[in-house]
Coordinates of C-alpha atoms in Angstrom, one line a residue:
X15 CA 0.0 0.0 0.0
X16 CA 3.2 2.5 0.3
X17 CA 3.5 2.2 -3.8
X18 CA 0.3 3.0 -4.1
X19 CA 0.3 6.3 -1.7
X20 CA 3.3 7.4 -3.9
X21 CA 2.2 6.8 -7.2
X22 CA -1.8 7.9 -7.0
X23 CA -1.8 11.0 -6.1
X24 CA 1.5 11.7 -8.2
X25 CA -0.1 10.0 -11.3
X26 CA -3.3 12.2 -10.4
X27 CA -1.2 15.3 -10.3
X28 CA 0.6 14.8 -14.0
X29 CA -2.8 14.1 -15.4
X30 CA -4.5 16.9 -13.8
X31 CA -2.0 19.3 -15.4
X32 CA -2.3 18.1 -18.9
X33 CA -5.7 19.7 -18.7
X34 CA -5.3 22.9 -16.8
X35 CA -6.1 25.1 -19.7
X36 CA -9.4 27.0 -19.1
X37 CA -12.4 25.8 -21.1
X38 CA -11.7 25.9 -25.1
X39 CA -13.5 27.8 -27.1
X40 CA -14.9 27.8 -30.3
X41 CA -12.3 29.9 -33.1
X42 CA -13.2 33.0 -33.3
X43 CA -10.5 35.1 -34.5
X44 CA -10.5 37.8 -36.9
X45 CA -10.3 37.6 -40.5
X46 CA -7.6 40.3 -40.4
X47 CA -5.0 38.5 -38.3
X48 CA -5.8 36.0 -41.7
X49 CA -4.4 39.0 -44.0
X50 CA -8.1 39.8 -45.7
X51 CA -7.9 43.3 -45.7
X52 CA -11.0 45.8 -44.5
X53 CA -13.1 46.6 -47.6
X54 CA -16.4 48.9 -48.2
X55 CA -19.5 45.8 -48.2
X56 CA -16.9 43.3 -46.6
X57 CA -17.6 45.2 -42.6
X58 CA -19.5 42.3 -41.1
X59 CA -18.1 41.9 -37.5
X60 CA -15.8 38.5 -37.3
X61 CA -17.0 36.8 -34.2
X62 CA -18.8 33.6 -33.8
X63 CA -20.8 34.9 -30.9
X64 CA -22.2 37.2 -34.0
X65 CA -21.8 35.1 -37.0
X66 CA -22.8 31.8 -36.2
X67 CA -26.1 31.0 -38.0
X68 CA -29.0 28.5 -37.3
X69 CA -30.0 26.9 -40.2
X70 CA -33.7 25.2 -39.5
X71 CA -35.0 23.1 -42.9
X72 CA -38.4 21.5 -43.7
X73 CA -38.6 18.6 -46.5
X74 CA -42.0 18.1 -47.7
X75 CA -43.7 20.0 -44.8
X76 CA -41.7 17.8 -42.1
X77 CA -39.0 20.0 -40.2
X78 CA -35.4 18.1 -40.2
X79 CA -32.8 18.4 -37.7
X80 CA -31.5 22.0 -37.1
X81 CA -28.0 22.5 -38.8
X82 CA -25.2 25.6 -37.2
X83 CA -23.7 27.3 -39.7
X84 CA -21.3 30.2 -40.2
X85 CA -21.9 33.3 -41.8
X86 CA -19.4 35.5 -44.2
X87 CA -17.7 38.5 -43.5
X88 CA -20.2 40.2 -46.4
X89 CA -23.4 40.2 -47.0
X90 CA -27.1 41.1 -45.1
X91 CA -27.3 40.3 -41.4
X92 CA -29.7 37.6 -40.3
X93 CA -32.0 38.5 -37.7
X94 CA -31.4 37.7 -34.3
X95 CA -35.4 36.1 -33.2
X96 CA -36.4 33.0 -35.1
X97 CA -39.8 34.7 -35.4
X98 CA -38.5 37.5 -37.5
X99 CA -37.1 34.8 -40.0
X100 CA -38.6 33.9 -43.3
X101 CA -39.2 31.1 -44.0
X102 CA -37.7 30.5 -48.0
X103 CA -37.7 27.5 -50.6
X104 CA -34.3 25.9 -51.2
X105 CA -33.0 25.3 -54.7
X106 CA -29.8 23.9 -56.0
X107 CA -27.3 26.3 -57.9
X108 CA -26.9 25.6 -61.8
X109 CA -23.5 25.2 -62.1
X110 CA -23.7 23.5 -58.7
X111 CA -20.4 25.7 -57.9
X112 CA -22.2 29.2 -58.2
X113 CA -18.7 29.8 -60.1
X114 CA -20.3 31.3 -62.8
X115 CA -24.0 33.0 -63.7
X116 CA -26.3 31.0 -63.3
X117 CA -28.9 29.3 -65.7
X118 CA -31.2 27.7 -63.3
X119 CA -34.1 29.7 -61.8
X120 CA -33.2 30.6 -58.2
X121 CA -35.1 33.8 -57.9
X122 CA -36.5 34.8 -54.2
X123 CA -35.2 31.4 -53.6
X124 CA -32.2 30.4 -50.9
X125 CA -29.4 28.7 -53.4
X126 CA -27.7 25.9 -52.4
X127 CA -24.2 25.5 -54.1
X128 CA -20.6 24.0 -53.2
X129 CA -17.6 24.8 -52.6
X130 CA -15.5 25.7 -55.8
X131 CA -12.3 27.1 -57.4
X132 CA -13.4 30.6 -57.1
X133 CA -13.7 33.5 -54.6
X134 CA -16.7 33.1 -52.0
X135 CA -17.7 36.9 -53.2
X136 CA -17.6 35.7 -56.5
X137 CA -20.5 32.8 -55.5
X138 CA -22.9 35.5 -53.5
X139 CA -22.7 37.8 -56.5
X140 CA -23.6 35.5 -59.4
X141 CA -26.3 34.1 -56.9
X142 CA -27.5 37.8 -56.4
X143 CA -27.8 38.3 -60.0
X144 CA -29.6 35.2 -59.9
X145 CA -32.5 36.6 -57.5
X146 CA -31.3 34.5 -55.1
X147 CA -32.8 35.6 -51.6
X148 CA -29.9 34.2 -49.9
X149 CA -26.6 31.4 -50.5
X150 CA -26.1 28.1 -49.0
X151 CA -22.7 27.0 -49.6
X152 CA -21.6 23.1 -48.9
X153 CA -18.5 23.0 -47.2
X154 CA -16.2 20.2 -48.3
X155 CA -15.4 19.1 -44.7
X156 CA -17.9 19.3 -41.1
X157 CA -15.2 22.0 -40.2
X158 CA -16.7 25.5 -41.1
X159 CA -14.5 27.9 -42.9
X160 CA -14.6 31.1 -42.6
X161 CA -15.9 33.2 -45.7
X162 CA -13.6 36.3 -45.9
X163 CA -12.6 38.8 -48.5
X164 CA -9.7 38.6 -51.0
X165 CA -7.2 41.3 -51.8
X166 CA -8.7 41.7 -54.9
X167 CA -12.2 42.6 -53.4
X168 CA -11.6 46.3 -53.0
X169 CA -15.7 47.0 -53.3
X170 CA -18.0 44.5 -52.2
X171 CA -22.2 45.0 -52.7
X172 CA -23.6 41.7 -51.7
X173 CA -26.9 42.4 -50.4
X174 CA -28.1 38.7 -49.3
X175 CA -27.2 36.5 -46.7
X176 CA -24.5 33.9 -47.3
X177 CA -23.9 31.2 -44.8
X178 CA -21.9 27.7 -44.9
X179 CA -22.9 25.0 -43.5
X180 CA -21.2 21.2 -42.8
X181 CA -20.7 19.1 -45.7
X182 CA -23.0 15.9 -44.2
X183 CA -26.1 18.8 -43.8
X184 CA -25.2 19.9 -47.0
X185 CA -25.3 16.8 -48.5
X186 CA -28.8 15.7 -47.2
X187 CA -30.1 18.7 -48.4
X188 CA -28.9 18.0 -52.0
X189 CA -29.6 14.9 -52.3
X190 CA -33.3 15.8 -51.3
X191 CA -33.7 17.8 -53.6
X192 CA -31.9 15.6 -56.5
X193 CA -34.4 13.5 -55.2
X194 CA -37.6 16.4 -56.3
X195 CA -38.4 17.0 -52.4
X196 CA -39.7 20.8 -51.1
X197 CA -36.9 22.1 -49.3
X198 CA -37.3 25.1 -47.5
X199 CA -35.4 26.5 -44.7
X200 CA -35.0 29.6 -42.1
X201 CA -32.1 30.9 -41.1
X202 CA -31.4 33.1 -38.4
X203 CA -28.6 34.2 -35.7
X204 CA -29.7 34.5 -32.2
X205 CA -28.0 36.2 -29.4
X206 CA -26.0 34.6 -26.8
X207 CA -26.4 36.0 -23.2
X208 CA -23.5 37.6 -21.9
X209 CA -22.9 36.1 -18.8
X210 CA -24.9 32.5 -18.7
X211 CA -25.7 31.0 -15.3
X212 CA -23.6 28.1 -15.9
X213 CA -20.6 30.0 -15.7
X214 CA -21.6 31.3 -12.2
X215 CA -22.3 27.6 -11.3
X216 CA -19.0 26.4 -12.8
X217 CA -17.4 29.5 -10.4
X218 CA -18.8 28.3 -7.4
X219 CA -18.3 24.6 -8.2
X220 CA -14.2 25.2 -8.5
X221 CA -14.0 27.8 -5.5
X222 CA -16.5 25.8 -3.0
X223 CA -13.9 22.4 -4.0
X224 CA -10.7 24.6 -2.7
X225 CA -12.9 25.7 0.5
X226 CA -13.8 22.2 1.3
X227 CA -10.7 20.5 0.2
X228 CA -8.9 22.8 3.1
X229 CA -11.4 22.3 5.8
X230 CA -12.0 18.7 4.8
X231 CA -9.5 17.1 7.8
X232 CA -10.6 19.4 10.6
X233 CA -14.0 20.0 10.0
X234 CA -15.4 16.9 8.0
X235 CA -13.0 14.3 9.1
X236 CA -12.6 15.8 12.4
X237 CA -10.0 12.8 13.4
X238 CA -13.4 10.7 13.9
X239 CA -12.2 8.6 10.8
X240 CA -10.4 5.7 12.8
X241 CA -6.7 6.2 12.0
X242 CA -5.7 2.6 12.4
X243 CA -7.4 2.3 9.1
X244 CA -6.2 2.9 5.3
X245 CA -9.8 3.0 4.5
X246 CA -9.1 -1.0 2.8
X247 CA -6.3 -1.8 5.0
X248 CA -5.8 -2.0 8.6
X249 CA -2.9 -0.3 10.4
X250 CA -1.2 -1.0 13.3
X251 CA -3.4 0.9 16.7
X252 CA -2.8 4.1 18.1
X253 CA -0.3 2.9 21.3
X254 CA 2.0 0.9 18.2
X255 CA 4.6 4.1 17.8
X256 CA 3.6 4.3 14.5
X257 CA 3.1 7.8 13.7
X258 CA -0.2 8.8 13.1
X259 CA 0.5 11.4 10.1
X260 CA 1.9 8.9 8.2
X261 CA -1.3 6.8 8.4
X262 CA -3.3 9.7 7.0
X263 CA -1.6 8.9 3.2
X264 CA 0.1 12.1 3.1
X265 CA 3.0 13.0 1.4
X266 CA 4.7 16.3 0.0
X267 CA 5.5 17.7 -3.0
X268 CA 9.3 18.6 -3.9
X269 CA 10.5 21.0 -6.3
X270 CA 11.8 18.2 -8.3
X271 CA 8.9 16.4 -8.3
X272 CA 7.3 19.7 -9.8
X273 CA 9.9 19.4 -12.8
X274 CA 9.2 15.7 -13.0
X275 CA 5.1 16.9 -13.5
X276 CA 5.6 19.2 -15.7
X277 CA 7.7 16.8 -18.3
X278 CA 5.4 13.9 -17.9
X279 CA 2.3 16.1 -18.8
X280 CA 4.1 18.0 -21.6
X281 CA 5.4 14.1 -23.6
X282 CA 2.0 12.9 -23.0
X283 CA -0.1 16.1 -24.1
X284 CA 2.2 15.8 -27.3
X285 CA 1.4 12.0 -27.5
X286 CA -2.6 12.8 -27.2
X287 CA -1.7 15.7 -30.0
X288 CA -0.3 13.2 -32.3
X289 CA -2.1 10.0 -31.5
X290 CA -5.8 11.2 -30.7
X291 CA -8.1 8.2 -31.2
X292 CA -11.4 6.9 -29.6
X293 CA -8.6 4.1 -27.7
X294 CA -6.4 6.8 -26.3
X295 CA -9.7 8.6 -25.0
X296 CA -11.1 5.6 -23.1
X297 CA -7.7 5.3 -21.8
X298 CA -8.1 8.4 -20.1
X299 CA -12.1 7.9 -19.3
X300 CA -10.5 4.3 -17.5
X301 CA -8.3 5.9 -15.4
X302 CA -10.7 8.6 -14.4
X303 CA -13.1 6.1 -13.5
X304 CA -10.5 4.3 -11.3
X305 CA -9.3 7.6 -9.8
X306 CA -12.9 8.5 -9.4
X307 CA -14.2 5.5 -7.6
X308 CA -10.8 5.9 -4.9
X309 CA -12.0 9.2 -4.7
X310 CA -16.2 8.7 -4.1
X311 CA -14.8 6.1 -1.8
X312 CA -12.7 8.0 0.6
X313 CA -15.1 10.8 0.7
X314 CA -18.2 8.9 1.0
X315 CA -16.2 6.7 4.4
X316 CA -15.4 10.0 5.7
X317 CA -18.8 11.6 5.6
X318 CA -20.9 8.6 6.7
X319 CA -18.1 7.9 9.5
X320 CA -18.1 11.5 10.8
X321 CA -22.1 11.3 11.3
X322 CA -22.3 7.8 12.3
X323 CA -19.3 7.3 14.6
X324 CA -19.4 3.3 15.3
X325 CA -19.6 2.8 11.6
X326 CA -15.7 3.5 11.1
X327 CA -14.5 1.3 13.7
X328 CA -16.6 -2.4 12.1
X329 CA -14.2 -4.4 10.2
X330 CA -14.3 -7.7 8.5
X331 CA -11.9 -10.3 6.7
X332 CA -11.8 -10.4 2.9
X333 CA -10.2 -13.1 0.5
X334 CA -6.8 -11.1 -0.4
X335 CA -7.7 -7.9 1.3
X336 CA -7.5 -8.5 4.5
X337 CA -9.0 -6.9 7.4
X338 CA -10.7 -4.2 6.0
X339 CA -13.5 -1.5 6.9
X340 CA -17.2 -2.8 7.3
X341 CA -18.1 0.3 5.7
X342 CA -16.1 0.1 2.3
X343 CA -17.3 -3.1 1.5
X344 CA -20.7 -1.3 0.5
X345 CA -19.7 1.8 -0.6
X346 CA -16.7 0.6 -2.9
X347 CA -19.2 -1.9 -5.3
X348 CA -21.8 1.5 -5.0
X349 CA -18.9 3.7 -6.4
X350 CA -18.0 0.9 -9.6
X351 CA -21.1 1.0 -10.2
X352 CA -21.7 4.6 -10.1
X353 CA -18.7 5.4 -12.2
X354 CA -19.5 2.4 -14.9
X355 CA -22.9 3.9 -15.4
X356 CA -21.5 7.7 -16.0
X357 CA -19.4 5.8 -18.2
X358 CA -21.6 4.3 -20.5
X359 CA -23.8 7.2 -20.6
X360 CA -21.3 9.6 -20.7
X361 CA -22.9 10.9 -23.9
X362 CA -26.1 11.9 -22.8
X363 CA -27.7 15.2 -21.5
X364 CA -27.1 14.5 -17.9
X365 CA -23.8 12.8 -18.0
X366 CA -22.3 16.0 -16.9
X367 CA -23.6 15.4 -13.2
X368 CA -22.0 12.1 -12.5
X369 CA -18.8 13.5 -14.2
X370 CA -18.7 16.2 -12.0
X371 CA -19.5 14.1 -8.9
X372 CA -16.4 12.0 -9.6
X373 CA -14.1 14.8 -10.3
X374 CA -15.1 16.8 -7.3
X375 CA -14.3 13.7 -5.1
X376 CA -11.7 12.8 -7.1
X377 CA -9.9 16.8 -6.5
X378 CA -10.8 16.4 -2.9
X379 CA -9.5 12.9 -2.2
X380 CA -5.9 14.5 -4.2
X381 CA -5.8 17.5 -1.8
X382 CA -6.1 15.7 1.0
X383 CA -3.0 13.3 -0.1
X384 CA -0.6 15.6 -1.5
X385 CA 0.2 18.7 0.3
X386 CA 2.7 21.6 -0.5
X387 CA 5.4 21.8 2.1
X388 CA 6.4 25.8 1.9
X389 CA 6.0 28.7 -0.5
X390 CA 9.5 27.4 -2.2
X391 CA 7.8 24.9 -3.2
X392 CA 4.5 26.1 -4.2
X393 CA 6.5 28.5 -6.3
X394 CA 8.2 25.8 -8.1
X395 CA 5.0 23.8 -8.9
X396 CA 3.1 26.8 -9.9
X397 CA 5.2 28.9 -12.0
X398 CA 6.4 25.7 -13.9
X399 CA 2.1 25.0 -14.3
X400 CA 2.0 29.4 -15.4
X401 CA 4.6 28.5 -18.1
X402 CA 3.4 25.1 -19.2
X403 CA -0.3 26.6 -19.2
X404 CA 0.6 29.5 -21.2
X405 CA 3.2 28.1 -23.5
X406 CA 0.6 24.8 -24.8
X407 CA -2.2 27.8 -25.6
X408 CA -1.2 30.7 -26.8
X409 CA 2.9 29.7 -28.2
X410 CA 2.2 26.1 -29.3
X411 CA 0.4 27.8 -32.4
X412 CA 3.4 28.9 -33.5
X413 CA 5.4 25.3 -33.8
X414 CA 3.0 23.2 -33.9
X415 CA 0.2 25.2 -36.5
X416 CA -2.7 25.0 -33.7
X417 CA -2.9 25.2 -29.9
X418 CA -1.6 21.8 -28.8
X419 CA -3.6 22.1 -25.2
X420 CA -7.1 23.4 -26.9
X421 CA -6.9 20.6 -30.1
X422 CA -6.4 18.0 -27.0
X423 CA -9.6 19.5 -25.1
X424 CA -11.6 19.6 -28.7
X425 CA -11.2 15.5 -28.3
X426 CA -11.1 13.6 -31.7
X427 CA -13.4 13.0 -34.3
X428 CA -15.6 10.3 -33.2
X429 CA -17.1 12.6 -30.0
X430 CA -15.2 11.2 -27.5
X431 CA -13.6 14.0 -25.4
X432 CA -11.3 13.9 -22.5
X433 CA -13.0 13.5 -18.8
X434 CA -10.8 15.8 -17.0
X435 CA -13.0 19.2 -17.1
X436 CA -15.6 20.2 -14.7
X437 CA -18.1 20.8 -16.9
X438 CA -21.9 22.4 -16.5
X439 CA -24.5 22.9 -19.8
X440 CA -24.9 26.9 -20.9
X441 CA -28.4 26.9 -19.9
X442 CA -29.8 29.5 -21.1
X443 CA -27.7 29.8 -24.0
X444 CA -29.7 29.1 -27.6
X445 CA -26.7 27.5 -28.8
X446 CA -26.5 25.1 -26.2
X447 CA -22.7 23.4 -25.3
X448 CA -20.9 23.4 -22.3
X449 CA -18.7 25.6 -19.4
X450 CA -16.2 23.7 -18.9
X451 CA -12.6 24.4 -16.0
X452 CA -10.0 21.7 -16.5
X453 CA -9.0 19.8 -12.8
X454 CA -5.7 21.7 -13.0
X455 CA -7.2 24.7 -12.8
X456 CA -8.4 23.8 -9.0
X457 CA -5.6 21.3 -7.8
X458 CA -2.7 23.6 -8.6
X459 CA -4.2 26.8 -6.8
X460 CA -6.3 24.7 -4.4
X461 CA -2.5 22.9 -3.3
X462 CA -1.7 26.7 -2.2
X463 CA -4.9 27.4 -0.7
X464 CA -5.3 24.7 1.4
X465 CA -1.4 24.9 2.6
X466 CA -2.0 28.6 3.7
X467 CA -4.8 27.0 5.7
X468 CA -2.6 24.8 7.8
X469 CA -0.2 27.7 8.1
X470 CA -2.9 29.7 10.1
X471 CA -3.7 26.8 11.7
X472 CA 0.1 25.7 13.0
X473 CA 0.3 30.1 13.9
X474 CA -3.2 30.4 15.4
X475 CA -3.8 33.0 13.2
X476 CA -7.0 35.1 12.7
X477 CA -9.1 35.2 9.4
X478 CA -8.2 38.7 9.0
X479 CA -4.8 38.4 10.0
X480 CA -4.0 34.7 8.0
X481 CA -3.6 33.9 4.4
X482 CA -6.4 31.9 3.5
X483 CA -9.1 34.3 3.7
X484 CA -7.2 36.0 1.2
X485 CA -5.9 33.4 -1.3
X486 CA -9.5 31.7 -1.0
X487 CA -10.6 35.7 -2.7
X488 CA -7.3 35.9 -5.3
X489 CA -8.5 32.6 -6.5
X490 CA -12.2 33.5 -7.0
X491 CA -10.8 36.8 -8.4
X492 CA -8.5 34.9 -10.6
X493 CA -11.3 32.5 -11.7
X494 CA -13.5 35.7 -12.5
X495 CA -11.2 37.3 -14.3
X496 CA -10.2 33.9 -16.5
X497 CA -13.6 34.4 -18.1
X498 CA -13.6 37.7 -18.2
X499 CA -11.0 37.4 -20.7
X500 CA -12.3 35.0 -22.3
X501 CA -15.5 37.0 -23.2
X502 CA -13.1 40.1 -23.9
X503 CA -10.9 37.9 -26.4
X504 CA -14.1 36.8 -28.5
X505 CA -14.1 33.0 -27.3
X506 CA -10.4 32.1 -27.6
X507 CA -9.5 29.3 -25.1
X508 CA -7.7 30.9 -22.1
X509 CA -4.7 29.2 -19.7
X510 CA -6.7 29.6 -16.2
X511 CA -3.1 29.1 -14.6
X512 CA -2.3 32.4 -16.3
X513 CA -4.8 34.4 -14.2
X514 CA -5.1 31.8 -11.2
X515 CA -1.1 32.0 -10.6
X516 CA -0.7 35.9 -9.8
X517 CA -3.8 35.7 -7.7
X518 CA -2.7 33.2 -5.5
X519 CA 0.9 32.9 -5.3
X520 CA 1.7 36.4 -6.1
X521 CA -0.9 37.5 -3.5
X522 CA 0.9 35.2 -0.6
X523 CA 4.2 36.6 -1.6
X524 CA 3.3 39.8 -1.6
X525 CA 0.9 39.8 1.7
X526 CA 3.9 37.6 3.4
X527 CA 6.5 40.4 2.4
X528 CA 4.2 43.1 3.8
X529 CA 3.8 40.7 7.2
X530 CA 7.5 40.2 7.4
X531 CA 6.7 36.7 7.0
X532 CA 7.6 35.6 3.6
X533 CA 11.3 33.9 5.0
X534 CA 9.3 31.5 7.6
X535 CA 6.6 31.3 4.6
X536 CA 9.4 30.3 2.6
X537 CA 11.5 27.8 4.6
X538 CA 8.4 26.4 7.0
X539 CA 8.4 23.5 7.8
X540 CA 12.0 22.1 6.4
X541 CA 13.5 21.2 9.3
X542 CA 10.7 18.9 9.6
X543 CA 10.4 15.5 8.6
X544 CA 7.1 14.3 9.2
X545 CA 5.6 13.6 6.0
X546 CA 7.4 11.6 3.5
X547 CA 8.6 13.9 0.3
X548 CA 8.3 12.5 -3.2

């Protein structure tokens, strides 16, 4: 059982990191960054918050599934309220490429044409001339491009809307109406909200995780969780000598081991970038399980016990276990089975509940193993986490053509996605997806938090006068202002650690310089061996 407290909460750790960008967003930069130059009729504002279109359809009277499409840079706006939108016959472009003028009749009619050798201008003005009352164009992958101008479109006057949609929507509507069907379809762009409720939830979720990962051992544990136990092992009693800290799993985190983190993450983020499959994914959904299920485990004994005293002192004899607790021989097969189920459901619309759940216990159970032993420490660990968050967004672009961390998030083709976010639907959002805060973002900072705890503790220090007050505030700050940005910067995924980092170990250093404290902040506790140090 010594291997194992070493190498969990280690393991958890490195994999925790790989994901500690903040939630990835859809691209939404500008078409000028691109090189398409402004141009008069070419002024439509690039951001997908603004330009993403919904594209309802109707084949013979019977409505289809809603398609999202992407709007150009030119042409008519799309109203904003589904009720204001017309709803228009679809036709398909003749040539099918809307290359060239067209000889089919198109007029007050939404053309649907693909994609083609020439300019996307060029398509919306020879459907315009067609009296088309708007252009479909078939994209030649599901990834939407976006429509911008060329260098040679000094003067654009495209009146109508033009929108792409996915090539496998574009091809059922084709072949429906190869087929002689009545297509029609209504397109429209509704607003998003500009602050949904899910992010609030998704705020309090990460903050309320720190908070109770900090207080856990004093105020939920409350030393009423027998000691002599290692929740599925029994220990030696009380009057053995064996020293009770060391029963409690814990173990510290050295500076090297903070180098060691930050490698392992960075080879095996590359190895996801490189080698993203459906097998590499369930992987990952395997191990999260299994780290999960430890975690709902210990949590769940240490609840239960706390409230109903005699229940952590029953133990029984298992085949190769041992003597183990009463208790966990109920709530381990509850936890498999709770985990298997998110598992196989993970796909539906309330999958994101038992994946919280699991994470939550699983950032708890972490926090409560490994522990930061001083702020020299904590400043290793972070700063390496600031560096590796910010170089694997925002410089990765530049070696490896896209950001390495977000194109890991994204997940691969099939749907599969990685399970190490928090994640809460955008309720209120007409566009639907997901909030999502990778674990990292919470066991990095949460590490610091919940060591400034135990330093007020060991001082008998005050609210006012501690540091955990404040850290608990710089991180909620820091969380705040992560999605602040991320609104500001039109979508683009932002590295949490980036604004997490200065708002929690900057504000300890800072606060302990002011105190006169930052030396004892920085050397506590090194003369001390009573953990063991990784």
């Amino acid at each position: 059982m010594a291997i194992r407290r070493r190498l969990l909460p280690a393991a958890a750790l490195a994999l925790l990191l790989l994901f500690a960008a903040g939630a990835a967003a859809d691209d939404a930069s500008s078409d000028d960054a691109a090189g398409a130059p402004p141009s008069p009729g070419c002024s439509n504002k690039f951001q997908l918050i603004f330009l993403q279109v919904k594209v309802k359809n109707w084949v013979n009277g019977t409505e289809g599934t809603t398609v999202v499409g992407l709007s150009a840079r030119f042409g008519a706006s799309l109203p904003r309220n589904v009720h204001e939108a017309q709803k228009t016959f679809s036709m398909l472009a003749n040539p099918l490429d809307c290359c060239s003028n067209l000889t089919s009749k198109v007029t007050n009619s939404i053309a649907l044409a693909t994609r083609g050798e020439c300019a996307f201008t060029a398509k919306a003005n020879n459907a315009q001339a067609g009296g088309a009352a708007g252009l479909l164009v078939i994209n030649d992958s599901e990834e939407l491009y976006k429509m911008v101008c060329s260098e040679n479109d000094t003067s654009i006057d495209v009146t109508i809307p033009v929108v792409m949609i996915p090539q496998s929507a574009g091809k059922n509507l084709k072949d429906f109406l190869d087929q002689g069907a009545i297509v029609e379809v209504q397109l429209y762009s509704p607003n998003r909200p500009v602050v949904d409720l899910s992010a609030c939830f998704l705020w309090i979720m990460a903050v309320g995780t720190i908070v109770c990962s900090s207080l856990w051992s004093e105020f939920v544990a409350c030393e009423q969780v027998d000691e002599r136990y290692n929740q599925l092992t029994r220990k030696d009693g009380p009057n053995s000598g064996t020293n009770s800290r060391e029963d409690k799993e814990i173990f510290e985190i050295s500076a090297k081991g903070a180098v060691v983190f930050i490698i392992v993450a960075s080879v095996f983020l590359l190895l996801l970038f490189y080698f993203m499959s459906s097998w590499f994914i369930w992987l990952l959904i395997v191990l999260f399980c299994i780290g999960g299920i430890e975690g709902m485990h210990v949590c769940l004994v240490t609840l239960i016990s706390r409230v109903f005293k005699d229940c952590g002192q029953k133990s029984v004899q298992l085949p190769c276990f041992g003597e183990v607790l009463a208790l966990s021989t109920g709530i381990v097969p509850f936890c498999t089975v709770f985990a298997i189920l998110w598992a196989v459901y993970r796909h539906s619309s309330f999958a994101w509940i038992g994946q919280d759940i699991l994470g939550i216990c699983l950032m708890i159970t972490v926090l409560q193993m490994a522990r930061l032993p001083n702020i020299r420490v904590a400043s290793a660990l972070l700063s390496a986490a600031f560096v590796y968050d910010i170089f694997w967004v925002f410089i990765s672009p530049l070696l490896f053509h896209e950001s390495v961390m977000i194109a890991v998030a994204r997940g691969d083709n099939s749907g599969e996605t990685i399970p190490m976010l928090l994640r809460i639907p955008r309720f209120f959002d007409p566009w639907g997806g997901y909030d999502m805060l990778g674990f990292g973002d919470i066991i990095f900072p949460g590490l610091l938090v919940a060591f400034s705890y135990r330093f007020d503790r060991a001082g008998k220090k005050g609210v006012l006068n501690g540091y955990f007050l404040w850290l608990t505030v710089g991180y909620a700050v820091g969380l705040f202002l992560t999605y602040l940005a991320l609104f500001l910067m039109d979508g683009h995924g932002q590295p949490a650690l980036l604004y997490l980092v200065p708002c929690t170990l900057g504000l300890i250093v800072v606060l302990g310089w002011i105190r006169g404290e930052l030396p004892l902040l920085w050397n506590y506790g090194r003369s001390e061996n009573l953990v063991e140090e990784v």
